[in-house]
mmCIF file of C-alpha atoms and ligand atoms in Angstrom:
data_model
loop_
_atom_site.group_PDB
_atom_site.id
_atom_site.type_symbol
_atom_site.label_atom_id
_atom_site.label_comp_id
_atom_site.label_asym_id
_atom_site.label_seq_id
_atom_site.Cartn_x
_atom_site.Cartn_y
_atom_site.Cartn_z
ATOM 1 C CA MET J 1 -3.219 -31.515 -92.270
ATOM 2 C CA GLN J 2 -4.160 -27.922 -91.575
ATOM 3 C CA PRO J 3 -6.445 -26.462 -94.314
ATOM 4 C CA PHE J 4 -4.927 -24.043 -96.826
ATOM 5 C CA ASP J 5 -5.973 -22.169 -99.955
ATOM 6 C CA TYR J 6 -4.697 -23.651 -103.204
ATOM 7 C CA ILE J 7 -4.139 -21.063 -105.938
ATOM 8 C CA ALA J 8 -2.756 -21.533 -109.463
ATOM 9 C CA PRO J 9 -1.848 -18.063 -110.761
ATOM 10 C CA GLN J 10 -1.847 -17.360 -114.500
ATOM 11 C CA ASP J 11 1.139 -15.044 -114.737
ATOM 12 C CA HIS J 12 4.423 -14.307 -113.020
ATOM 13 C CA ALA J 13 3.383 -10.999 -111.455
ATOM 14 C CA GLU J 14 0.317 -12.562 -109.850
ATOM 15 C CA ALA J 15 2.403 -15.475 -108.529
ATOM 16 C CA SER J 16 4.959 -13.122 -107.033
ATOM 17 C CA ALA J 17 2.295 -11.006 -105.327
ATOM 18 C CA LEU J 18 0.652 -14.131 -103.869
ATOM 19 C CA LEU J 19 3.990 -15.382 -102.510
ATOM 20 C CA ALA J 20 4.979 -11.979 -101.120
ATOM 21 C CA ASP J 21 1.904 -11.675 -98.893
ATOM 22 C CA GLY J 22 3.406 -12.392 -95.472
ATOM 23 C CA ASP J 23 0.003 -12.833 -93.748
ATOM 24 C CA ALA J 24 -0.644 -15.986 -95.764
ATOM 25 C CA ALA J 25 2.787 -17.542 -95.015
ATOM 26 C CA ALA J 26 2.504 -18.670 -98.643
ATOM 27 C CA ARG J 27 4.541 -21.543 -100.082
ATOM 28 C CA ALA J 28 5.353 -22.321 -103.683
ATOM 29 C CA PHE J 29 4.137 -25.714 -104.912
ATOM 30 C CA MET J 30 5.562 -27.763 -107.789
ATOM 31 C CA GLY J 31 5.438 -31.570 -107.685
ATOM 32 C CA GLY J 32 4.718 -31.495 -103.946
ATOM 33 C CA THR J 33 6.983 -34.471 -103.180
ATOM 34 C CA ASP J 34 8.805 -32.488 -100.506
ATOM 35 C CA LEU J 35 6.150 -29.920 -99.678
ATOM 36 C CA LEU J 36 3.249 -32.291 -99.006
ATOM 37 C CA ILE J 37 5.298 -34.353 -96.559
ATOM 38 C CA ARG J 38 6.199 -31.242 -94.583
ATOM 39 C CA LEU J 39 2.572 -30.057 -94.679
ATOM 40 C CA ARG J 40 1.267 -33.407 -93.520
ATOM 41 C CA SER J 41 3.724 -33.623 -90.636
ATOM 42 C CA GLY J 42 2.854 -30.059 -89.554
ATOM 43 C CA LEU J 43 6.444 -28.861 -90.000
ATOM 44 C CA ILE J 44 5.094 -25.959 -92.044
ATOM 45 C CA GLN J 45 1.609 -24.469 -91.824
ATOM 46 C CA PRO J 46 1.014 -22.127 -94.757
ATOM 47 C CA ARG J 47 -2.471 -20.676 -95.255
ATOM 48 C CA ARG J 48 -1.802 -20.450 -98.989
ATOM 49 C CA VAL J 49 -0.138 -22.803 -101.435
ATOM 50 C CA VAL J 50 0.775 -21.286 -104.813
ATOM 51 C CA ASP J 51 1.010 -23.782 -107.683
ATOM 52 C CA LEU J 52 3.545 -22.409 -110.181
ATOM 53 C CA LYS J 53 3.471 -25.235 -112.723
ATOM 54 C CA ALA J 54 1.066 -23.577 -115.187
ATOM 55 C CA LEU J 55 3.043 -20.342 -115.478
ATOM 56 C CA PRO J 56 4.243 -19.640 -119.035
ATOM 57 C CA GLY J 57 7.573 -21.331 -119.817
ATOM 58 C CA LEU J 58 7.987 -23.205 -116.554
ATOM 59 C CA ARG J 59 7.482 -26.597 -118.181
ATOM 60 C CA GLU J 60 9.588 -25.908 -121.273
ATOM 61 C CA ILE J 61 13.106 -26.952 -122.216
ATOM 62 C CA ARG J 62 14.497 -24.728 -124.958
ATOM 63 C CA LEU J 63 17.616 -23.074 -126.320
ATOM 64 C CA SER J 64 18.009 -19.539 -125.060
ATOM 65 C CA ASP J 65 17.438 -16.615 -127.379
ATOM 66 C CA SER J 66 19.085 -14.304 -124.848
ATOM 67 C CA SER J 67 22.489 -15.955 -124.375
ATOM 68 C CA PRO J 68 25.332 -13.521 -123.599
ATOM 69 C CA PRO J 69 26.047 -11.638 -126.871
ATOM 70 C CA ALA J 70 29.573 -13.059 -127.236
ATOM 71 C CA ALA J 71 28.406 -16.642 -126.707
ATOM 72 C CA PRO J 72 29.031 -18.738 -129.845
ATOM 73 C CA VAL J 73 26.351 -21.263 -128.918
ATOM 74 C CA ALA J 74 23.038 -20.893 -127.136
ATOM 75 C CA TRP J 75 22.511 -21.787 -123.497
ATOM 76 C CA LEU J 76 19.933 -24.398 -122.561
ATOM 77 C CA VAL J 77 17.002 -23.199 -120.479
ATOM 78 C CA ILE J 78 15.191 -25.768 -118.351
ATOM 79 C CA GLY J 79 11.904 -24.547 -116.890
ATOM 80 C CA ALA J 80 11.742 -24.970 -113.121
ATOM 81 C CA ALA J 81 8.578 -27.090 -113.339
ATOM 82 C CA CYS J 82 10.149 -29.721 -115.627
ATOM 83 C CA THR J 83 10.061 -33.105 -113.975
ATOM 84 C CA MET J 84 13.139 -35.267 -113.512
ATOM 85 C CA ASN J 85 11.851 -37.684 -116.162
ATOM 86 C CA GLN J 86 11.179 -34.855 -118.603
ATOM 87 C CA VAL J 87 14.693 -33.451 -118.148
ATOM 88 C CA ALA J 88 16.382 -36.858 -118.368
ATOM 89 C CA ALA J 89 14.514 -37.776 -121.558
ATOM 90 C CA HIS J 90 15.016 -34.512 -123.438
ATOM 91 C CA PRO J 91 17.206 -34.965 -126.552
ATOM 92 C CA LEU J 92 19.291 -31.809 -125.974
ATOM 93 C CA VAL J 93 19.937 -32.703 -122.351
ATOM 94 C CA ARG J 94 20.853 -36.244 -123.349
ATOM 95 C CA ARG J 95 23.206 -35.029 -126.062
ATOM 96 C CA ASP J 96 25.024 -32.311 -124.131
ATOM 97 C CA TYR J 97 24.499 -32.785 -120.398
ATOM 98 C CA SER J 98 24.764 -36.484 -119.654
ATOM 99 C CA LEU J 99 25.882 -35.622 -116.112
ATOM 100 C CA LEU J 100 22.491 -34.044 -115.441
ATOM 101 C CA VAL J 101 20.692 -37.028 -116.977
ATOM 102 C CA GLN J 102 22.518 -39.334 -114.557
ATOM 103 C CA ALA J 103 21.641 -37.077 -111.623
ATOM 104 C CA CYS J 104 17.937 -36.835 -112.520
ATOM 105 C CA ASN J 105 17.758 -40.599 -112.946
ATOM 106 C CA ALA J 106 19.277 -41.072 -109.487
ATOM 107 C CA VAL J 107 16.321 -39.393 -107.776
ATOM 108 C CA ALA J 108 14.080 -41.866 -105.921
ATOM 109 C CA SER J 109 11.894 -44.006 -108.214
ATOM 110 C CA TYR J 110 10.503 -43.621 -111.740
ATOM 111 C CA GLN J 111 7.071 -42.802 -110.307
ATOM 112 C CA LEU J 112 8.428 -40.078 -108.053
ATOM 113 C CA ARG J 113 10.492 -38.672 -110.924
ATOM 114 C CA ASN J 114 7.235 -38.122 -112.814
ATOM 115 C CA ARG J 115 6.226 -35.582 -110.129
ATOM 116 C CA ALA J 116 9.499 -34.280 -108.698
ATOM 117 C CA THR J 117 10.719 -31.178 -110.521
ATOM 118 C CA ILE J 118 14.209 -29.805 -111.002
ATOM 119 C CA GLY J 119 13.054 -26.483 -109.553
ATOM 120 C CA GLY J 120 11.616 -28.133 -106.451
ATOM 121 C CA ASN J 121 14.845 -30.064 -105.984
ATOM 122 C CA CYS J 122 16.854 -26.831 -105.945
ATOM 123 C CA CYS J 123 14.362 -24.766 -103.894
ATOM 124 C CA ASN J 124 14.014 -27.458 -101.250
ATOM 125 C CA ALA J 125 17.743 -26.782 -100.799
ATOM 126 C CA SER J 126 18.625 -30.112 -99.273
ATOM 127 C CA PRO J 127 22.413 -30.574 -99.245
ATOM 128 C CA ALA J 128 21.591 -34.051 -100.588
ATOM 129 C CA ALA J 129 19.590 -32.790 -103.609
ATOM 130 C CA ASP J 130 20.690 -35.116 -106.378
ATOM 131 C CA THR J 131 20.704 -32.577 -109.201
ATOM 132 C CA ALA J 132 22.825 -30.066 -107.273
ATOM 133 C CA PRO J 133 26.356 -31.514 -107.722
ATOM 134 C CA ALA J 134 25.744 -31.829 -111.466
ATOM 135 C CA LEU J 135 24.423 -28.257 -111.668
ATOM 136 C CA TYR J 136 27.497 -27.035 -109.741
ATOM 137 C CA CYS J 137 29.821 -28.804 -112.201
ATOM 138 C CA LEU J 138 27.899 -27.494 -115.214
ATOM 139 C CA ASP J 139 28.092 -23.887 -113.935
ATOM 140 C CA ALA J 140 24.305 -23.517 -113.976
ATOM 141 C CA MET J 141 22.559 -20.231 -113.315
ATOM 142 C CA ALA J 142 19.241 -20.007 -111.485
ATOM 143 C CA GLU J 143 16.752 -17.594 -113.046
ATOM 144 C CA VAL J 144 14.326 -16.118 -110.548
ATOM 145 C CA TYR J 145 11.371 -13.774 -110.824
ATOM 146 C CA GLY J 146 10.122 -11.433 -108.130
ATOM 147 C CA PRO J 147 8.960 -7.945 -107.227
ATOM 148 C CA GLY J 148 12.202 -6.521 -108.697
ATOM 149 C CA GLY J 149 11.789 -8.392 -112.002
ATOM 150 C CA ARG J 150 14.048 -11.194 -113.239
ATOM 151 C CA ARG J 151 17.590 -11.893 -112.070
ATOM 152 C CA ARG J 152 20.106 -14.710 -112.416
ATOM 153 C CA ILE J 153 22.060 -16.267 -109.574
ATOM 154 C CA PRO J 154 25.018 -18.676 -109.955
ATOM 155 C CA ILE J 155 23.799 -22.005 -108.635
ATOM 156 C CA ALA J 156 26.461 -22.147 -105.910
ATOM 157 C CA ASP J 157 25.118 -18.857 -104.517
ATOM 158 C CA PHE J 158 21.518 -20.064 -104.769
ATOM 159 C CA PHE J 159 22.092 -22.748 -102.097
ATOM 160 C CA VAL J 160 22.639 -20.825 -98.852
ATOM 161 C CA GLY J 161 22.182 -23.473 -96.143
ATOM 162 C CA PRO J 162 20.069 -26.526 -95.327
ATOM 163 C CA GLY J 163 16.559 -25.645 -96.605
ATOM 164 C CA GLN J 164 17.657 -22.096 -97.389
ATOM 165 C CA THR J 165 18.051 -20.407 -100.752
ATOM 166 C CA ALA J 166 18.990 -16.947 -101.986
ATOM 167 C CA LEU J 167 15.333 -16.282 -102.920
ATOM 168 C CA ARG J 168 13.985 -13.012 -101.534
ATOM 169 C CA LYS J 169 10.437 -12.274 -100.436
ATOM 170 C CA GLY J 170 8.021 -12.763 -103.334
ATOM 171 C CA GLU J 171 10.670 -14.380 -105.560
ATOM 172 C CA PHE J 172 10.433 -17.804 -107.140
ATOM 173 C CA LEU J 173 12.675 -19.933 -109.359
ATOM 174 C CA THR J 174 11.610 -19.852 -113.003
ATOM 175 C CA ALA J 175 14.395 -21.760 -114.793
ATOM 176 C CA ILE J 176 17.839 -23.271 -114.742
ATOM 177 C CA HIS J 177 20.220 -21.987 -117.429
ATOM 178 C CA LEU J 178 23.090 -24.197 -118.605
ATOM 179 C CA PRO J 179 26.030 -22.816 -120.595
ATOM 180 C CA PRO J 180 27.004 -24.783 -123.713
ATOM 181 C CA PRO J 181 29.224 -27.682 -122.644
ATOM 182 C CA PRO J 182 32.929 -27.619 -123.578
ATOM 183 C CA ALA J 183 33.680 -29.926 -126.528
ATOM 184 C CA GLY J 184 34.274 -33.494 -125.423
ATOM 185 C CA ALA J 185 33.217 -32.906 -121.812
ATOM 186 C CA ILE J 186 32.574 -36.058 -119.807
ATOM 187 C CA GLY J 187 30.743 -36.257 -116.494
ATOM 188 C CA VAL J 188 29.983 -39.033 -114.035
ATOM 189 C CA PHE J 189 27.589 -38.947 -111.084
ATOM 190 C CA ASN J 190 27.938 -41.457 -108.252
ATOM 191 C CA LYS J 191 25.495 -41.671 -105.368
ATOM 192 C CA LEU J 192 25.479 -43.782 -102.253
ATOM 193 C CA GLY J 193 22.204 -44.344 -100.382
ATOM 194 C CA ARG J 194 21.146 -46.879 -97.778
ATOM 195 C CA THR J 195 19.334 -48.750 -100.543
ATOM 196 C CA LYS J 196 20.181 -49.027 -104.237
ATOM 197 C CA VAL J 197 17.114 -47.082 -105.375
ATOM 198 C CA GLY J 198 14.682 -44.717 -103.749
ATOM 199 C CA ASP J 199 16.830 -43.307 -100.977
ATOM 200 C CA ILE J 200 18.222 -39.840 -100.349
ATOM 201 C CA ALA J 201 21.995 -39.693 -100.802
ATOM 202 C CA LEU J 202 24.306 -40.377 -97.879
ATOM 203 C CA VAL J 203 27.019 -39.047 -100.150
ATOM 204 C CA SER J 204 27.027 -38.045 -103.803
ATOM 205 C CA VAL J 205 29.887 -36.986 -106.059
ATOM 206 C CA ALA J 206 29.836 -35.478 -109.541
ATOM 207 C CA VAL J 207 33.048 -35.465 -111.567
ATOM 208 C CA TYR J 208 33.291 -33.451 -114.778
ATOM 209 C CA CYS J 209 36.261 -33.135 -117.110
ATOM 210 C CA TRP J 210 37.130 -31.492 -120.402
ATOM 211 C CA MET J 211 40.166 -30.234 -122.259
ATOM 212 C CA GLU J 212 40.978 -26.781 -123.481
ATOM 213 C CA ARG J 213 43.669 -25.734 -125.932
ATOM 214 C CA PRO J 214 45.187 -22.437 -124.778
ATOM 215 C CA ASP J 215 45.057 -21.401 -128.451
ATOM 216 C CA ARG J 216 44.125 -23.104 -131.743
ATOM 217 C CA SER J 217 47.712 -23.783 -132.828
ATOM 218 C CA SER J 218 48.752 -25.293 -129.522
ATOM 219 C CA GLU J 219 49.702 -28.971 -129.456
ATOM 220 C CA THR J 220 49.191 -29.262 -125.729
ATOM 221 C CA CYS J 221 45.945 -29.107 -123.856
ATOM 222 C CA GLN J 222 44.950 -27.917 -120.466
ATOM 223 C CA VAL J 223 42.824 -30.450 -118.617
ATOM 224 C CA CYS J 224 40.017 -28.969 -116.566
ATOM 225 C CA TRP J 225 38.217 -30.812 -113.786
ATOM 226 C CA ARG J 226 35.242 -30.062 -111.591
ATOM 227 C CA ILE J 227 34.265 -32.130 -108.600
ATOM 228 C CA ALA J 228 31.117 -31.385 -106.594
ATOM 229 C CA LEU J 229 29.971 -33.147 -103.438
ATOM 230 C CA GLY J 230 26.452 -33.663 -102.102
ATOM 231 C CA ALA J 231 25.165 -34.465 -98.595
ATOM 232 C CA VAL J 232 28.451 -33.692 -96.855
ATOM 233 C CA GLY J 233 28.007 -30.057 -95.848
ATOM 234 C CA PRO J 234 25.303 -27.479 -95.197
ATOM 235 C CA THR J 235 25.133 -26.961 -98.977
ATOM 236 C CA PRO J 236 26.516 -28.939 -101.909
ATOM 237 C CA LEU J 237 30.148 -27.924 -102.415
ATOM 238 C CA ARG J 238 33.018 -27.924 -104.884
ATOM 239 C CA ALA J 239 36.237 -29.751 -103.984
ATOM 240 C CA ARG J 240 38.522 -27.171 -105.559
ATOM 241 C CA GLU J 241 41.847 -28.408 -104.210
ATOM 242 C CA ALA J 242 41.069 -31.839 -105.588
ATOM 243 C CA GLU J 243 40.235 -30.280 -108.967
ATOM 244 C CA ASP J 244 43.566 -28.418 -109.074
ATOM 245 C CA ALA J 245 45.522 -31.480 -108.021
ATOM 246 C CA LEU J 246 43.928 -33.542 -110.782
ATOM 247 C CA ALA J 247 44.600 -30.904 -113.403
ATOM 248 C CA ALA J 248 48.283 -31.221 -112.527
ATOM 249 C CA ASP J 249 48.345 -35.010 -112.296
ATOM 250 C CA SER J 250 45.665 -37.519 -113.296
ATOM 251 C CA SER J 251 47.896 -40.582 -112.947
ATOM 252 C CA THR J 252 46.917 -43.330 -110.502
ATOM 253 C CA ALA J 253 48.781 -41.537 -107.714
ATOM 254 C CA GLY J 254 47.215 -38.201 -108.711
ATOM 255 C CA THR J 255 43.737 -39.729 -108.685
ATOM 256 C CA LYS J 256 44.298 -41.128 -105.206
ATOM 257 C CA ARG J 257 45.584 -37.790 -103.980
ATOM 258 C CA ALA J 258 42.585 -35.933 -105.479
ATOM 259 C CA ALA J 259 40.161 -38.356 -103.824
ATOM 260 C CA GLU J 260 41.844 -37.688 -100.478
ATOM 261 C CA LEU J 261 41.638 -33.933 -101.010
ATOM 262 C CA ALA J 262 37.928 -34.258 -101.846
ATOM 263 C CA ALA J 263 37.369 -36.197 -98.608
ATOM 264 C CA ALA J 264 39.239 -33.458 -96.732
ATOM 265 C CA ALA J 265 36.978 -30.809 -98.307
ATOM 266 C CA ALA J 266 33.825 -32.558 -97.081
ATOM 267 C CA ARG J 267 32.122 -31.245 -93.936
ATOM 268 C CA PRO J 268 29.827 -34.142 -93.062
ATOM 269 C CA ILE J 269 27.758 -34.557 -89.914
ATOM 270 C CA ASP J 270 26.796 -37.602 -87.854
ATOM 271 C CA ASP J 271 23.094 -38.404 -88.090
ATOM 272 C CA HIS J 272 20.754 -41.378 -87.860
ATOM 273 C CA ARG J 273 21.596 -42.325 -91.451
ATOM 274 C CA ALA J 274 25.406 -42.425 -91.284
ATOM 275 C CA SER J 275 28.368 -41.234 -89.288
ATOM 276 C CA ALA J 276 30.481 -38.315 -90.443
ATOM 277 C CA ALA J 277 33.533 -40.570 -90.621
ATOM 278 C CA TYR J 278 31.760 -43.046 -92.913
ATOM 279 C CA ARG J 279 30.505 -40.236 -95.146
ATOM 280 C CA ARG J 280 33.990 -38.745 -95.457
ATOM 281 C CA ASP J 281 35.426 -42.128 -96.340
ATOM 282 C CA MET J 282 32.733 -42.636 -98.965
ATOM 283 C CA VAL J 283 33.533 -39.248 -100.531
ATOM 284 C CA ARG J 284 37.042 -40.573 -101.067
ATOM 285 C CA VAL J 285 35.781 -43.814 -102.605
ATOM 286 C CA LEU J 286 33.125 -42.235 -104.861
ATOM 287 C CA THR J 287 35.510 -39.503 -106.017
ATOM 288 C CA ARG J 288 38.157 -42.012 -106.980
ATOM 289 C CA ARG J 289 35.600 -44.139 -108.810
ATOM 290 C CA GLY J 290 34.220 -41.093 -110.595
ATOM 291 C CA ILE J 291 37.647 -39.962 -111.775
ATOM 292 C CA GLU J 292 38.573 -43.463 -112.915
ATOM 293 C CA THR J 293 35.329 -43.785 -114.871
ATOM 294 C CA VAL J 294 35.844 -40.400 -116.531
ATOM 295 C CA LEU J 295 39.399 -41.371 -117.502
ATOM 296 C CA MET J 296 38.188 -44.677 -118.893
ATOM 297 C CA LEU J 297 35.452 -42.989 -120.944
ATOM 298 C CA ARG J 298 37.971 -40.405 -122.104
ATOM 299 C CA ALA J 299 40.363 -43.117 -123.247
ATOM 300 C CA GLY J 300 37.504 -44.784 -125.155
ATOM 301 C CA SER J 301 36.533 -41.574 -126.916
ATOM 302 C CA ASP J 302 40.186 -40.840 -127.790
ATOM 303 C CA ALA J 303 40.467 -44.275 -129.358
ATOM 304 C CA ARG J 304 37.341 -43.649 -131.477
ATOM 305 C CA SER J 305 38.272 -40.161 -132.692
ATOM 306 C CA PRO J 306 40.734 -39.579 -135.580
ATOM 307 C CA ALA J 307 44.393 -39.210 -134.510
ATOM 308 C CA GLY J 308 45.164 -35.742 -133.244
ATOM 309 C CA ASP J 309 41.502 -34.810 -133.034
ATOM 310 C CA GLN J 310 41.228 -35.152 -129.270
ATOM 311 C CA PRO J 311 44.528 -34.986 -127.390
ATOM 312 C CA SER J 312 44.895 -37.487 -124.550
ATOM 313 C CA LEU J 313 44.968 -36.606 -120.903
ATOM 314 C CA PRO J 314 48.467 -36.339 -119.509
ATOM 315 C CA GLY J 315 49.114 -39.355 -117.355
ATOM 316 C CA GLY J 316 46.532 -41.410 -119.233
ATOM 317 C CA PRO J 317 43.841 -43.538 -117.624
ATOM 318 C CA ALA J 318 44.476 -44.431 -114.023
HETATM 319 C C1 FAD Z 1 10.001 -41.030 -101.182
HETATM 320 C C2 FAD Z 1 10.867 -39.858 -101.559
HETATM 321 C C3 FAD Z 1 12.127 -40.108 -102.079
HETATM 322 C C4 FAD Z 1 12.944 -39.054 -102.441
HETATM 323 N N1 FAD Z 1 14.177 -39.333 -102.955
HETATM 324 C C5 FAD Z 1 14.959 -38.313 -103.374
HETATM 325 C C6 FAD Z 1 16.228 -38.593 -103.969
HETATM 326 O O1 FAD Z 1 16.625 -39.743 -104.146
HETATM 327 N N2 FAD Z 1 16.989 -37.536 -104.360
HETATM 328 C C7 FAD Z 1 16.576 -36.231 -104.199
HETATM 329 O O2 FAD Z 1 17.324 -35.323 -104.574
HETATM 330 N N3 FAD Z 1 15.384 -35.950 -103.641
HETATM 331 C C8 FAD Z 1 14.568 -36.949 -103.235
HETATM 332 N N4 FAD Z 1 13.350 -36.668 -102.669
HETATM 333 C C9 FAD Z 1 12.968 -35.270 -102.463
HETATM 334 C C10 FAD Z 1 12.097 -34.653 -103.605
HETATM 335 O O3 FAD Z 1 11.410 -35.628 -104.352
HETATM 336 C C11 FAD Z 1 12.909 -33.779 -104.551
HETATM 337 O O4 FAD Z 1 13.595 -32.780 -103.835
HETATM 338 C C12 FAD Z 1 12.042 -33.119 -105.629
HETATM 339 O O5 FAD Z 1 12.845 -32.754 -106.707
HETATM 340 C C13 FAD Z 1 11.263 -31.912 -105.137
HETATM 341 O O6 FAD Z 1 10.540 -31.397 -106.234
HETATM 342 P P1 FAD Z 1 9.002 -31.049 -106.167
HETATM 343 O O7 FAD Z 1 8.611 -30.544 -107.493
HETATM 344 O O8 FAD Z 1 8.201 -32.196 -105.666
HETATM 345 O O9 FAD Z 1 9.034 -29.862 -105.089
HETATM 346 P P2 FAD Z 1 7.913 -29.383 -104.054
HETATM 347 O O10 FAD Z 1 7.711 -30.413 -103.014
HETATM 348 O O11 FAD Z 1 6.704 -28.895 -104.771
HETATM 349 O O12 FAD Z 1 8.683 -28.124 -103.441
HETATM 350 C C14 FAD Z 1 9.839 -28.312 -102.663
HETATM 351 C C15 FAD Z 1 10.184 -27.011 -101.917
HETATM 352 O O13 FAD Z 1 10.623 -26.000 -102.819
HETATM 353 C C16 FAD Z 1 9.736 -24.878 -102.826
HETATM 354 N N5 FAD Z 1 9.584 -24.542 -104.240
HETATM 355 C C17 FAD Z 1 9.246 -25.414 -105.222
HETATM 356 N N6 FAD Z 1 9.311 -24.803 -106.403
HETATM 357 C C18 FAD Z 1 9.669 -23.533 -106.182
HETATM 358 C C19 FAD Z 1 9.927 -22.422 -107.033
HETATM 359 N N7 FAD Z 1 9.826 -22.510 -108.363
HETATM 360 N N8 FAD Z 1 10.310 -21.247 -106.482
HETATM 361 C C20 FAD Z 1 10.429 -21.151 -105.126
HETATM 362 N N9 FAD Z 1 10.222 -22.171 -104.272
HETATM 363 C C21 FAD Z 1 9.840 -23.349 -104.797
HETATM 364 C C22 FAD Z 1 8.456 -25.354 -102.151
HETATM 365 O O14 FAD Z 1 7.773 -24.293 -101.500
HETATM 366 C C23 FAD Z 1 8.993 -26.379 -101.179
HETATM 367 O O15 FAD Z 1 9.491 -25.723 -100.028
HETATM 368 C C24 FAD Z 1 12.497 -37.710 -102.288
HETATM 369 C C25 FAD Z 1 11.209 -37.460 -101.771
HETATM 370 C C26 FAD Z 1 10.405 -38.526 -101.410
HETATM 371 C C27 FAD Z 1 9.041 -38.235 -100.884
#
């Protein structure tokens, strides 16, 4: 491994200045589970590695005190240096964002999840990043800091291409912001790897569903769906046509149709790990399974809640 300077700055401005210095070809460092492998193999040769973990707030999970003024409930702010295990174990994440818990727990092994951070997972910008489909479904915002101060980027705009993010020179990811979840939202994350644990996804699918009443007096509900796919395109992606089809029909036939539309939305490639055709087929299978599981969980929660409290999905469980 080529030698490099290791620096742990004490504040955001110092970190940004260290990263902006082009002569050093500086790289941000979090858990190092991606970075060290690329350093060791010589794929990247920075002369400076900037450890961001000790910066104020980067390891915290807290409710936001700067949510949009009209927001009735606070957003959740997850510091970029929080590890997968820290995120998955946090009581607020467990209560409100079970989809993200499932995604964090799908990353590699328990030991690796003690090092791997949510920020590193996003900034590495692998299309197969396990947290990405969940963050797409949850409408997450990436908070970044740089020479121009702080700004927020919708997560789908943060991922630009394989290994590429929307970060500008001298910018780094400070946190992930999650809006309050809609009441009764249910999410399911399914991942297929070559092995049951410890492998990068060949395909991953997050399915997220909730119901909205157009107004308080309304008897009927609008069913909203989000479906996000991982490892089948240059970035993670939403399967919007599948979402719309499901909103109109979540019967068995509608579920099948949505799964086919999700497979059609995928843009997989052939590589040494799987063929494009296999990946596309697995998008169909994992999407269908995800929808069916959500519908089953929904039916269970309807049965537990008092009559009229939670209207059922039209079409019922598939
Ligand atoms: C054996 C093994 C198995 C794995 N399995 C999985 C898996 O199942 N699922 C999965 O999704 N991933 C997997 N990974 C990949 C990796 O563990 C994750 O992507 C992890 O979340 C990266 O986080 P990190 O903190 O280690 O990032 P680092 O390695 O420290 O950084 C990753 C990249 O992001 C940049 N970066 C980090 N933080 C910031 C920041 N705040 N601002 C700007 N740039 C930043 C770094 O410069 C680097 O380029 C695996 C890796 C290994 C080695």
